[in-house]
Amino acid sequence: MMEVNGSELSSVKAMNMVKSQSSFHCSLDEILDKASAVQVDSNTTQPQFGRVITLNVGGTAYMTSLATLRKYPDSMLATMFSGRHRLVTDKEGRFFIDRNGTNFAHILNFIRDDKLPPLPYTLDVLEEAQYYNIVPLINALSTTCPVASNKIKRLFLDKVPEYDIKVNLLIEKALNAACEQPDRVTKLQVSIFKEDSFESTMIPQVAEERHLYKTEVDHRCKAALTFGPWSATPDVYDLLHCIKEDMAKLGYQLECQCIGICDQRLTGQYYCKRPIYEFKFKWW
């Protein structure tokens, strides 16, 4: 039986480890190549990069250096241009990235010069930075007012039950009403309340009355929609501002004013005190 000394055994183990790692990377590359493959195989290539790279980002052409694309090793751009993966090219041989071409200019500006985009573009650029996983840019944008404000606003709206669903439902109801009775302005009554006053200050003290109260208090206000209640600090006017702002983003001109309270009788001497607001949708 042939003996193998310690140094030879170590060499064999090292060679096997290298082969195993090489096999692992090959299989990983194959998986990534399949994931990035397109229907036309002739448009995919596993390139040997030069120092200058020409890109086609969503139809917009860019020219930059390989060093710029590889500046942040954990980013998607560095991974794409590591040389390990097949990349899609257009008919002119430019590497194609199917993302927003305009916003990519701000991505490059940050990678090159640590330059942030103008404030009106920060939310859109943040979305692209998250896609490309450029962590320093994500962190820098997170401290800008538009991003911070949007985050704080979202934290509040998450406290309002079904806010997003109800905003969409509000638009749907306004459209339906306008189609049934076409007019330049459509009016809807909406109940908005942070908390029920009758729940906090008008609950009967007598057990029998309290039981009757609880039975009849579950009612619907005479309104097209109801927002509330919520437990966060902002009040009704803060929520109204959010609704109008979100409507404006969709192009709707919305006016609203308080026109009174629900005032429906609940039980005995108790009445609903939820405020009712009139929303006006201007179509033209």
PDB file of C-alpha atoms in Angstrom:
ATOM      1  CA  MET A   1       0.000   0.000   0.000  1.00  0.00           C
ATOM      2  CA  MET A   2       1.439   3.404  -1.078  1.00  0.00           C
ATOM      3  CA  GLU A   3       1.912   5.919   1.697  1.00  0.00           C
ATOM      4  CA  VAL A   4       1.089   9.590   1.227  1.00  0.00           C
ATOM      5  CA  ASN A   5       2.969  12.116   3.319  1.00  0.00           C
ATOM      6  CA  GLY A   6       1.371  15.164   4.922  1.00  0.00           C
ATOM      7  CA  SER A   7       2.520  17.701   2.316  1.00  0.00           C
ATOM      8  CA  GLU A   8       1.205  15.602  -0.581  1.00  0.00           C
ATOM      9  CA  LEU A   9      -2.110  15.138   1.218  1.00  0.00           C
ATOM     10  CA  SER A  10      -2.411  18.921   1.736  1.00  0.00           C
ATOM     11  CA  SER A  11      -1.707  19.518  -1.953  1.00  0.00           C
ATOM     12  CA  VAL A  12      -4.397  17.054  -2.962  1.00  0.00           C
ATOM     13  CA  LYS A  13      -6.924  18.712  -0.624  1.00  0.00           C
ATOM     14  CA  ALA A  14      -6.033  22.144  -1.973  1.00  0.00           C
ATOM     15  CA  MET A  15      -6.473  20.998  -5.575  1.00  0.00           C
ATOM     16  CA  ASN A  16      -9.853  19.443  -4.738  1.00  0.00           C
ATOM     17  CA  MET A  17     -10.949  22.642  -2.995  1.00  0.00           C
ATOM     18  CA  VAL A  18      -9.994  24.752  -6.016  1.00  0.00           C
ATOM     19  CA  LYS A  19     -11.885  22.399  -8.309  1.00  0.00           C
ATOM     20  CA  SER A  20     -14.915  22.500  -6.001  1.00  0.00           C
ATOM     21  CA  GLN A  21     -14.906  26.328  -5.879  1.00  0.00           C
ATOM     22  CA  SER A  22     -14.427  26.504  -9.642  1.00  0.00           C
ATOM     23  CA  SER A  23     -17.346  24.145 -10.138  1.00  0.00           C
ATOM     24  CA  PHE A  24     -19.489  26.254  -7.771  1.00  0.00           C
ATOM     25  CA  HIS A  25     -18.755  29.509  -9.621  1.00  0.00           C
ATOM     26  CA  CYS A  26     -19.406  27.861 -12.972  1.00  0.00           C
ATOM     27  CA  SER A  27     -22.776  26.594 -11.848  1.00  0.00           C
ATOM     28  CA  LEU A  28     -23.637  30.006 -10.325  1.00  0.00           C
ATOM     29  CA  ASP A  29     -22.672  31.752 -13.560  1.00  0.00           C
ATOM     30  CA  GLU A  30     -24.845  29.325 -15.508  1.00  0.00           C
ATOM     31  CA  ILE A  31     -27.810  30.139 -13.253  1.00  0.00           C
ATOM     32  CA  LEU A  32     -27.246  33.884 -13.598  1.00  0.00           C
ATOM     33  CA  ASP A  33     -26.764  33.578 -17.350  1.00  0.00           C
ATOM     34  CA  LYS A  34     -30.085  31.747 -17.654  1.00  0.00           C
ATOM     35  CA  ALA A  35     -31.776  34.369 -15.488  1.00  0.00           C
ATOM     36  CA  SER A  36     -30.506  37.204 -17.689  1.00  0.00           C
ATOM     37  CA  ALA A  37     -31.033  35.440 -21.020  1.00  0.00           C
ATOM     38  CA  VAL A  38     -33.391  36.959 -23.588  1.00  0.00           C
ATOM     39  CA  GLN A  39     -35.389  35.334 -26.329  1.00  0.00           C
ATOM     40  CA  VAL A  40     -32.814  36.250 -28.998  1.00  0.00           C
ATOM     41  CA  ASP A  41     -29.624  34.491 -27.871  1.00  0.00           C
ATOM     42  CA  SER A  42     -27.499  36.390 -30.420  1.00  0.00           C
ATOM     43  CA  ASN A  43     -28.117  39.581 -28.418  1.00  0.00           C
ATOM     44  CA  THR A  44     -26.510  38.208 -25.264  1.00  0.00           C
ATOM     45  CA  THR A  45     -22.800  38.252 -24.707  1.00  0.00           C
ATOM     46  CA  GLN A  46     -20.304  37.402 -22.012  1.00  0.00           C
ATOM     47  CA  PRO A  47     -17.959  40.297 -22.674  1.00  0.00           C
ATOM     48  CA  GLN A  48     -14.371  41.225 -22.084  1.00  0.00           C
ATOM     49  CA  PHE A  49     -14.746  44.880 -21.114  1.00  0.00           C
ATOM     50  CA  GLY A  50     -12.659  47.804 -22.239  1.00  0.00           C
ATOM     51  CA  ARG A  51     -12.001  50.869 -20.099  1.00  0.00           C
ATOM     52  CA  VAL A  52     -14.934  52.784 -21.669  1.00  0.00           C
ATOM     53  CA  ILE A  53     -18.456  51.350 -21.575  1.00  0.00           C
ATOM     54  CA  THR A  54     -21.384  52.435 -23.749  1.00  0.00           C
ATOM     55  CA  LEU A  55     -24.850  51.837 -22.289  1.00  0.00           C
ATOM     56  CA  ASN A  56     -28.419  51.955 -23.502  1.00  0.00           C
ATOM     57  CA  VAL A  57     -30.594  52.640 -20.461  1.00  0.00           C
ATOM     58  CA  GLY A  58     -34.246  52.533 -21.407  1.00  0.00           C
ATOM     59  CA  GLY A  59     -33.459  53.980 -24.835  1.00  0.00           C
ATOM     60  CA  THR A  60     -31.047  56.681 -23.621  1.00  0.00           C
ATOM     61  CA  ALA A  61     -27.375  56.301 -24.522  1.00  0.00           C
ATOM     62  CA  TYR A  62     -24.637  56.803 -21.917  1.00  0.00           C
ATOM     63  CA  MET A  63     -20.863  56.534 -22.004  1.00  0.00           C
ATOM     64  CA  THR A  64     -18.908  55.967 -18.829  1.00  0.00           C
ATOM     65  CA  SER A  65     -15.874  54.154 -17.516  1.00  0.00           C
ATOM     66  CA  LEU A  66     -15.717  50.594 -16.295  1.00  0.00           C
ATOM     67  CA  ALA A  67     -14.209  51.894 -13.057  1.00  0.00           C
ATOM     68  CA  THR A  68     -17.272  54.084 -12.481  1.00  0.00           C
ATOM     69  CA  LEU A  69     -19.656  51.157 -12.898  1.00  0.00           C
ATOM     70  CA  ARG A  70     -17.559  49.041 -10.533  1.00  0.00           C
ATOM     71  CA  LYS A  71     -17.072  51.758  -7.895  1.00  0.00           C
ATOM     72  CA  TYR A  72     -19.490  50.205  -5.389  1.00  0.00           C
ATOM     73  CA  PRO A  73     -18.729  46.451  -5.321  1.00  0.00           C
ATOM     74  CA  ASP A  74     -22.089  45.468  -3.783  1.00  0.00           C
ATOM     75  CA  SER A  75     -24.147  47.340  -6.365  1.00  0.00           C
ATOM     76  CA  MET A  76     -25.987  45.719  -9.232  1.00  0.00           C
ATOM     77  CA  LEU A  77     -23.910  47.694 -11.735  1.00  0.00           C
ATOM     78  CA  ALA A  78     -20.659  46.302 -10.326  1.00  0.00           C
ATOM     79  CA  THR A  79     -22.123  42.803 -10.442  1.00  0.00           C
ATOM     80  CA  MET A  80     -23.371  43.217 -14.002  1.00  0.00           C
ATOM     81  CA  PHE A  81     -19.986  44.431 -15.216  1.00  0.00           C
ATOM     82  CA  SER A  82     -17.880  41.994 -13.217  1.00  0.00           C
ATOM     83  CA  GLY A  83     -17.363  39.911 -16.346  1.00  0.00           C
ATOM     84  CA  ARG A  84     -19.107  36.872 -14.906  1.00  0.00           C
ATOM     85  CA  HIS A  85     -22.555  37.345 -16.430  1.00  0.00           C
ATOM     86  CA  ARG A  86     -24.069  37.481 -19.872  1.00  0.00           C
ATOM     87  CA  LEU A  87     -25.385  40.921 -20.739  1.00  0.00           C
ATOM     88  CA  VAL A  88     -27.999  42.017 -23.260  1.00  0.00           C
ATOM     89  CA  THR A  89     -26.826  44.329 -26.049  1.00  0.00           C
ATOM     90  CA  ASP A  90     -28.770  46.390 -28.556  1.00  0.00           C
ATOM     91  CA  LYS A  91     -28.197  46.294 -32.323  1.00  0.00           C
ATOM     92  CA  GLU A  92     -25.385  48.829 -31.969  1.00  0.00           C
ATOM     93  CA  GLY A  93     -23.551  46.748 -29.396  1.00  0.00           C
ATOM     94  CA  ARG A  94     -24.418  48.928 -26.388  1.00  0.00           C
ATOM     95  CA  PHE A  95     -25.160  47.136 -23.127  1.00  0.00           C
ATOM     96  CA  PHE A  96     -28.879  47.385 -22.468  1.00  0.00           C
ATOM     97  CA  ILE A  97     -30.457  48.111 -19.074  1.00  0.00           C
ATOM     98  CA  ASP A  98     -34.249  48.173 -18.996  1.00  0.00           C
ATOM     99  CA  ARG A  99     -34.709  51.059 -16.554  1.00  0.00           C
ATOM    100  CA  ASN A 100     -35.589  54.764 -16.647  1.00  0.00           C
ATOM    101  CA  GLY A 101     -33.014  56.456 -18.847  1.00  0.00           C
ATOM    102  CA  THR A 102     -33.498  59.997 -17.529  1.00  0.00           C
ATOM    103  CA  ASN A 103     -32.995  59.083 -13.877  1.00  0.00           C
ATOM    104  CA  PHE A 104     -29.858  57.104 -14.698  1.00  0.00           C
ATOM    105  CA  ALA A 105     -28.052  60.407 -15.316  1.00  0.00           C
ATOM    106  CA  HIS A 106     -28.482  61.180 -11.601  1.00  0.00           C
ATOM    107  CA  ILE A 107     -27.180  57.723 -10.712  1.00  0.00           C
ATOM    108  CA  LEU A 108     -24.004  58.348 -12.711  1.00  0.00           C
ATOM    109  CA  ASN A 109     -23.604  61.868 -11.299  1.00  0.00           C
ATOM    110  CA  PHE A 110     -23.579  60.475  -7.773  1.00  0.00           C
ATOM    111  CA  ILE A 111     -21.172  57.645  -8.561  1.00  0.00           C
ATOM    112  CA  ARG A 112     -18.804  60.057 -10.305  1.00  0.00           C
ATOM    113  CA  ASP A 113     -18.973  63.136  -8.060  1.00  0.00           C
ATOM    114  CA  ASP A 114     -21.202  62.316  -5.036  1.00  0.00           C
ATOM    115  CA  LYS A 115     -23.698  64.769  -6.523  1.00  0.00           C
ATOM    116  CA  LEU A 116     -27.325  64.451  -5.404  1.00  0.00           C
ATOM    117  CA  PRO A 117     -30.250  65.109  -7.760  1.00  0.00           C
ATOM    118  CA  PRO A 118     -32.419  68.253  -7.517  1.00  0.00           C
ATOM    119  CA  LEU A 119     -35.023  67.886  -4.766  1.00  0.00           C
ATOM    120  CA  PRO A 120     -38.017  67.355  -7.116  1.00  0.00           C
ATOM    121  CA  TYR A 121     -36.322  64.191  -8.461  1.00  0.00           C
ATOM    122  CA  THR A 122     -35.231  62.618  -5.172  1.00  0.00           C
ATOM    123  CA  LEU A 123     -38.119  60.160  -4.784  1.00  0.00           C
ATOM    124  CA  ASP A 124     -37.750  58.844  -8.341  1.00  0.00           C
ATOM    125  CA  VAL A 125     -33.972  58.597  -8.045  1.00  0.00           C
ATOM    126  CA  LEU A 126     -34.320  56.811  -4.698  1.00  0.00           C
ATOM    127  CA  GLU A 127     -36.360  54.120  -6.431  1.00  0.00           C
ATOM    128  CA  GLU A 128     -33.587  53.672  -9.003  1.00  0.00           C
ATOM    129  CA  ALA A 129     -30.885  53.689  -6.319  1.00  0.00           C
ATOM    130  CA  GLN A 130     -32.725  50.913  -4.510  1.00  0.00           C
ATOM    131  CA  TYR A 131     -32.983  48.931  -7.733  1.00  0.00           C
ATOM    132  CA  TYR A 132     -29.239  49.270  -8.408  1.00  0.00           C
ATOM    133  CA  ASN A 133     -28.496  48.755  -4.687  1.00  0.00           C
ATOM    134  CA  ILE A 134     -26.229  51.786  -4.417  1.00  0.00           C
ATOM    135  CA  VAL A 135     -26.255  52.021  -0.627  1.00  0.00           C
ATOM    136  CA  PRO A 136     -24.347  55.329  -0.212  1.00  0.00           C
ATOM    137  CA  LEU A 137     -26.834  57.044  -2.535  1.00  0.00           C
ATOM    138  CA  ILE A 138     -29.786  55.469  -0.732  1.00  0.00           C
ATOM    139  CA  ASN A 139     -28.442  56.734   2.599  1.00  0.00           C
ATOM    140  CA  ALA A 140     -27.758  60.217   1.213  1.00  0.00           C
ATOM    141  CA  LEU A 141     -31.234  60.542  -0.317  1.00  0.00           C
ATOM    142  CA  SER A 142     -32.883  59.327   2.900  1.00  0.00           C
ATOM    143  CA  THR A 143     -31.783  62.505   4.673  1.00  0.00           C
ATOM    144  CA  THR A 144     -33.314  64.878   2.095  1.00  0.00           C
ATOM    145  CA  CYS A 145     -36.568  66.607   2.988  1.00  0.00           C
ATOM    146  CA  PRO A 146     -38.762  65.047   0.251  1.00  0.00           C
ATOM    147  CA  VAL A 147     -37.757  61.502   1.170  1.00  0.00           C
ATOM    148  CA  ALA A 148     -37.923  62.088   4.928  1.00  0.00           C
ATOM    149  CA  SER A 149     -41.294  63.860   4.605  1.00  0.00           C
ATOM    150  CA  ASN A 150     -42.689  61.082   2.455  1.00  0.00           C
ATOM    151  CA  LYS A 151     -41.545  58.490   5.006  1.00  0.00           C
ATOM    152  CA  ILE A 152     -43.115  60.334   7.959  1.00  0.00           C
ATOM    153  CA  LYS A 153     -46.322  60.908   6.015  1.00  0.00           C
ATOM    154  CA  ARG A 154     -46.470  57.208   5.140  1.00  0.00           C
ATOM    155  CA  LEU A 155     -45.987  56.258   8.802  1.00  0.00           C
ATOM    156  CA  PHE A 156     -49.049  58.367   9.624  1.00  0.00           C
ATOM    157  CA  LEU A 157     -51.197  57.059   6.771  1.00  0.00           C
ATOM    158  CA  ASP A 158     -50.417  53.487   7.774  1.00  0.00           C
ATOM    159  CA  LYS A 159     -52.295  54.278  10.993  1.00  0.00           C
ATOM    160  CA  VAL A 160     -55.423  55.252   9.047  1.00  0.00           C
ATOM    161  CA  PRO A 161     -57.403  52.070   8.316  1.00  0.00           C
ATOM    162  CA  GLU A 162     -57.411  51.154   4.590  1.00  0.00           C
ATOM    163  CA  TYR A 163     -56.264  54.620   3.535  1.00  0.00           C
ATOM    164  CA  ASP A 164     -54.985  53.661   0.067  1.00  0.00           C
ATOM    165  CA  ILE A 165     -58.032  51.505  -0.666  1.00  0.00           C
ATOM    166  CA  LYS A 166     -60.390  54.294   0.341  1.00  0.00           C
ATOM    167  CA  VAL A 167     -58.586  56.935  -1.735  1.00  0.00           C
ATOM    168  CA  ASN A 168     -59.022  54.728  -4.805  1.00  0.00           C
ATOM    169  CA  LEU A 169     -62.623  54.045  -3.830  1.00  0.00           C
ATOM    170  CA  LEU A 170     -63.235  57.786  -3.475  1.00  0.00           C
ATOM    171  CA  ILE A 171     -62.080  58.330  -7.065  1.00  0.00           C
ATOM    172  CA  GLU A 172     -64.227  55.415  -8.269  1.00  0.00           C
ATOM    173  CA  LYS A 173     -67.330  56.800  -6.555  1.00  0.00           C
ATOM    174  CA  ALA A 174     -66.700  60.265  -7.982  1.00  0.00           C
ATOM    175  CA  LEU A 175     -66.323  58.847 -11.498  1.00  0.00           C
ATOM    176  CA  ASN A 176     -69.488  56.769 -11.150  1.00  0.00           C
ATOM    177  CA  ALA A 177     -71.444  59.769  -9.899  1.00  0.00           C
ATOM    178  CA  ALA A 178     -70.122  61.925 -12.748  1.00  0.00           C
ATOM    179  CA  CYS A 179     -71.076  59.296 -15.335  1.00  0.00           C
ATOM    180  CA  GLU A 180     -74.582  58.989 -13.932  1.00  0.00           C
ATOM    181  CA  GLN A 181     -75.049  62.759 -13.828  1.00  0.00           C
ATOM    182  CA  PRO A 182     -72.410  64.501 -16.002  1.00  0.00           C
ATOM    183  CA  ASP A 183     -71.398  67.907 -14.688  1.00  0.00           C
ATOM    184  CA  ARG A 184     -68.338  70.095 -14.446  1.00  0.00           C
ATOM    185  CA  VAL A 185     -68.196  69.431 -10.689  1.00  0.00           C
ATOM    186  CA  THR A 186     -69.082  66.261  -8.771  1.00  0.00           C
ATOM    187  CA  LYS A 187     -69.832  66.528  -5.060  1.00  0.00           C
ATOM    188  CA  LEU A 188     -69.436  63.715  -2.541  1.00  0.00           C
ATOM    189  CA  GLN A 189     -70.029  63.735   1.194  1.00  0.00           C
ATOM    190  CA  VAL A 190     -67.260  62.077   3.195  1.00  0.00           C
ATOM    191  CA  SER A 191     -67.103  61.407   6.927  1.00  0.00           C
ATOM    192  CA  ILE A 192     -63.643  61.964   8.435  1.00  0.00           C
ATOM    193  CA  PHE A 193     -63.061  61.534  12.147  1.00  0.00           C
ATOM    194  CA  LYS A 194     -60.018  60.862  14.299  1.00  0.00           C
ATOM    195  CA  GLU A 195     -62.082  59.417  17.129  1.00  0.00           C
ATOM    196  CA  ASP A 196     -65.757  59.074  17.982  1.00  0.00           C
ATOM    197  CA  SER A 197     -66.766  61.664  20.562  1.00  0.00           C
ATOM    198  CA  PHE A 198     -69.705  59.554  21.674  1.00  0.00           C
ATOM    199  CA  GLU A 199     -67.349  56.628  22.303  1.00  0.00           C
ATOM    200  CA  SER A 200     -65.022  58.599  24.537  1.00  0.00           C
ATOM    201  CA  THR A 201     -67.363  61.005  26.385  1.00  0.00           C
ATOM    202  CA  MET A 202     -70.976  59.900  25.956  1.00  0.00           C
ATOM    203  CA  ILE A 203     -71.068  56.215  26.925  1.00  0.00           C
ATOM    204  CA  PRO A 204     -73.983  55.655  29.284  1.00  0.00           C
ATOM    205  CA  GLN A 205     -73.109  54.722  32.837  1.00  0.00           C
ATOM    206  CA  VAL A 206     -76.096  52.412  33.363  1.00  0.00           C
ATOM    207  CA  ALA A 207     -75.300  48.870  32.240  1.00  0.00           C
ATOM    208  CA  GLU A 208     -78.660  48.330  30.521  1.00  0.00           C
ATOM    209  CA  GLU A 209     -78.346  51.553  28.531  1.00  0.00           C
ATOM    210  CA  ARG A 210     -74.712  50.786  27.690  1.00  0.00           C
ATOM    211  CA  HIS A 211     -75.760  47.449  26.189  1.00  0.00           C
ATOM    212  CA  LEU A 212     -78.412  49.178  24.057  1.00  0.00           C
ATOM    213  CA  TYR A 213     -75.919  51.861  23.067  1.00  0.00           C
ATOM    214  CA  LYS A 214     -73.349  49.322  21.889  1.00  0.00           C
ATOM    215  CA  THR A 215     -75.994  47.509  19.902  1.00  0.00           C
ATOM    216  CA  GLU A 216     -77.092  50.579  17.977  1.00  0.00           C
ATOM    217  CA  VAL A 217     -73.830  52.571  17.777  1.00  0.00           C
ATOM    218  CA  ASP A 218     -72.471  50.494  14.899  1.00  0.00           C
ATOM    219  CA  HIS A 219     -73.969  52.588  12.135  1.00  0.00           C
ATOM    220  CA  ARG A 220     -73.029  54.114   8.791  1.00  0.00           C
ATOM    221  CA  CYS A 221     -72.946  57.845   8.428  1.00  0.00           C
ATOM    222  CA  LYS A 222     -74.911  59.320   5.528  1.00  0.00           C
ATOM    223  CA  ALA A 223     -71.744  59.725   3.476  1.00  0.00           C
ATOM    224  CA  ALA A 224     -70.215  58.160   0.374  1.00  0.00           C
ATOM    225  CA  LEU A 225     -67.145  57.109   2.354  1.00  0.00           C
ATOM    226  CA  THR A 226     -65.679  57.182   5.848  1.00  0.00           C
ATOM    227  CA  PHE A 227     -62.067  57.740   6.926  1.00  0.00           C
ATOM    228  CA  GLY A 228     -61.178  56.901  10.525  1.00  0.00           C
ATOM    229  CA  PRO A 229     -60.687  56.437  13.337  1.00  0.00           C
ATOM    230  CA  TRP A 230     -56.902  56.481  13.876  1.00  0.00           C
ATOM    231  CA  SER A 231     -54.590  56.667  16.871  1.00  0.00           C
ATOM    232  CA  ALA A 232     -51.720  58.794  15.474  1.00  0.00           C
ATOM    233  CA  THR A 233     -51.125  62.425  16.521  1.00  0.00           C
ATOM    234  CA  PRO A 234     -52.139  64.209  13.251  1.00  0.00           C
ATOM    235  CA  ASP A 235     -55.719  65.475  13.171  1.00  0.00           C
ATOM    236  CA  VAL A 236     -58.496  65.565  10.577  1.00  0.00           C
ATOM    237  CA  TYR A 237     -57.052  68.550   8.732  1.00  0.00           C
ATOM    238  CA  ASP A 238     -53.727  66.754   8.376  1.00  0.00           C
ATOM    239  CA  LEU A 239     -55.509  63.800   6.778  1.00  0.00           C
ATOM    240  CA  LEU A 240     -57.441  66.127   4.484  1.00  0.00           C
ATOM    241  CA  HIS A 241     -54.137  67.618   3.359  1.00  0.00           C
ATOM    242  CA  CYS A 242     -52.799  64.121   2.582  1.00  0.00           C
ATOM    243  CA  ILE A 243     -55.915  63.220   0.597  1.00  0.00           C
ATOM    244  CA  LYS A 244     -55.751  66.424  -1.463  1.00  0.00           C
ATOM    245  CA  GLU A 245     -52.015  65.986  -2.046  1.00  0.00           C
ATOM    246  CA  ASP A 246     -52.421  62.375  -3.201  1.00  0.00           C
ATOM    247  CA  MET A 247     -55.300  63.375  -5.465  1.00  0.00           C
ATOM    248  CA  ALA A 248     -53.198  66.163  -6.969  1.00  0.00           C
ATOM    249  CA  LYS A 249     -50.490  63.620  -7.846  1.00  0.00           C
ATOM    250  CA  LEU A 250     -53.130  61.840  -9.942  1.00  0.00           C
ATOM    251  CA  GLY A 251     -54.171  65.108 -11.586  1.00  0.00           C
ATOM    252  CA  TYR A 252     -57.425  65.699  -9.677  1.00  0.00           C
ATOM    253  CA  GLN A 253     -58.474  69.170  -8.559  1.00  0.00           C
ATOM    254  CA  LEU A 254     -60.118  68.560  -5.223  1.00  0.00           C
ATOM    255  CA  GLU A 255     -61.776  71.043  -2.895  1.00  0.00           C
ATOM    256  CA  CYS A 256     -63.245  70.131   0.471  1.00  0.00           C
ATOM    257  CA  GLN A 257     -65.023  71.856   3.322  1.00  0.00           C
ATOM    258  CA  CYS A 258     -66.850  70.818   6.457  1.00  0.00           C
ATOM    259  CA  ILE A 259     -70.618  71.094   5.994  1.00  0.00           C
ATOM    260  CA  GLY A 260     -71.741  69.852   9.407  1.00  0.00           C
ATOM    261  CA  ILE A 261     -71.951  66.641  11.420  1.00  0.00           C
ATOM    262  CA  CYS A 262     -73.684  63.331  10.836  1.00  0.00           C
ATOM    263  CA  ASP A 263     -76.115  63.950  13.735  1.00  0.00           C
ATOM    264  CA  GLN A 264     -77.882  60.604  13.331  1.00  0.00           C
ATOM    265  CA  ARG A 265     -79.632  59.384  16.462  1.00  0.00           C
ATOM    266  CA  LEU A 266     -77.861  56.417  17.973  1.00  0.00           C
ATOM    267  CA  THR A 267     -79.921  55.567  21.016  1.00  0.00           C
ATOM    268  CA  GLY A 268     -81.837  57.568  23.563  1.00  0.00           C
ATOM    269  CA  GLN A 269     -80.298  61.035  23.669  1.00  0.00           C
ATOM    270  CA  TYR A 270     -77.097  60.068  21.946  1.00  0.00           C
ATOM    271  CA  TYR A 271     -76.277  61.264  18.417  1.00  0.00           C
ATOM    272  CA  CYS A 272     -73.367  60.711  16.032  1.00  0.00           C
ATOM    273  CA  LYS A 273     -71.045  63.724  16.072  1.00  0.00           C
ATOM    274  CA  ARG A 274     -68.747  62.706  13.232  1.00  0.00           C
ATOM    275  CA  PRO A 275     -67.957  65.671  10.949  1.00  0.00           C
ATOM    276  CA  ILE A 276     -69.096  65.508   7.320  1.00  0.00           C
ATOM    277  CA  TYR A 277     -67.007  67.071   4.566  1.00  0.00           C
ATOM    278  CA  GLU A 278     -68.090  67.907   1.043  1.00  0.00           C
ATOM    279  CA  PHE A 279     -65.527  66.901  -1.574  1.00  0.00           C
ATOM    280  CA  LYS A 280     -65.697  68.648  -4.951  1.00  0.00           C
ATOM    281  CA  PHE A 281     -64.098  67.002  -7.976  1.00  0.00           C
ATOM    282  CA  LYS A 282     -63.547  69.434 -10.850  1.00  0.00           C
ATOM    283  CA  TRP A 283     -63.471  67.656 -14.205  1.00  0.00           C
ATOM    284  CA  TRP A 284     -62.719  70.687 -16.341  1.00  0.00           C
TER     285      TRP A 284
END
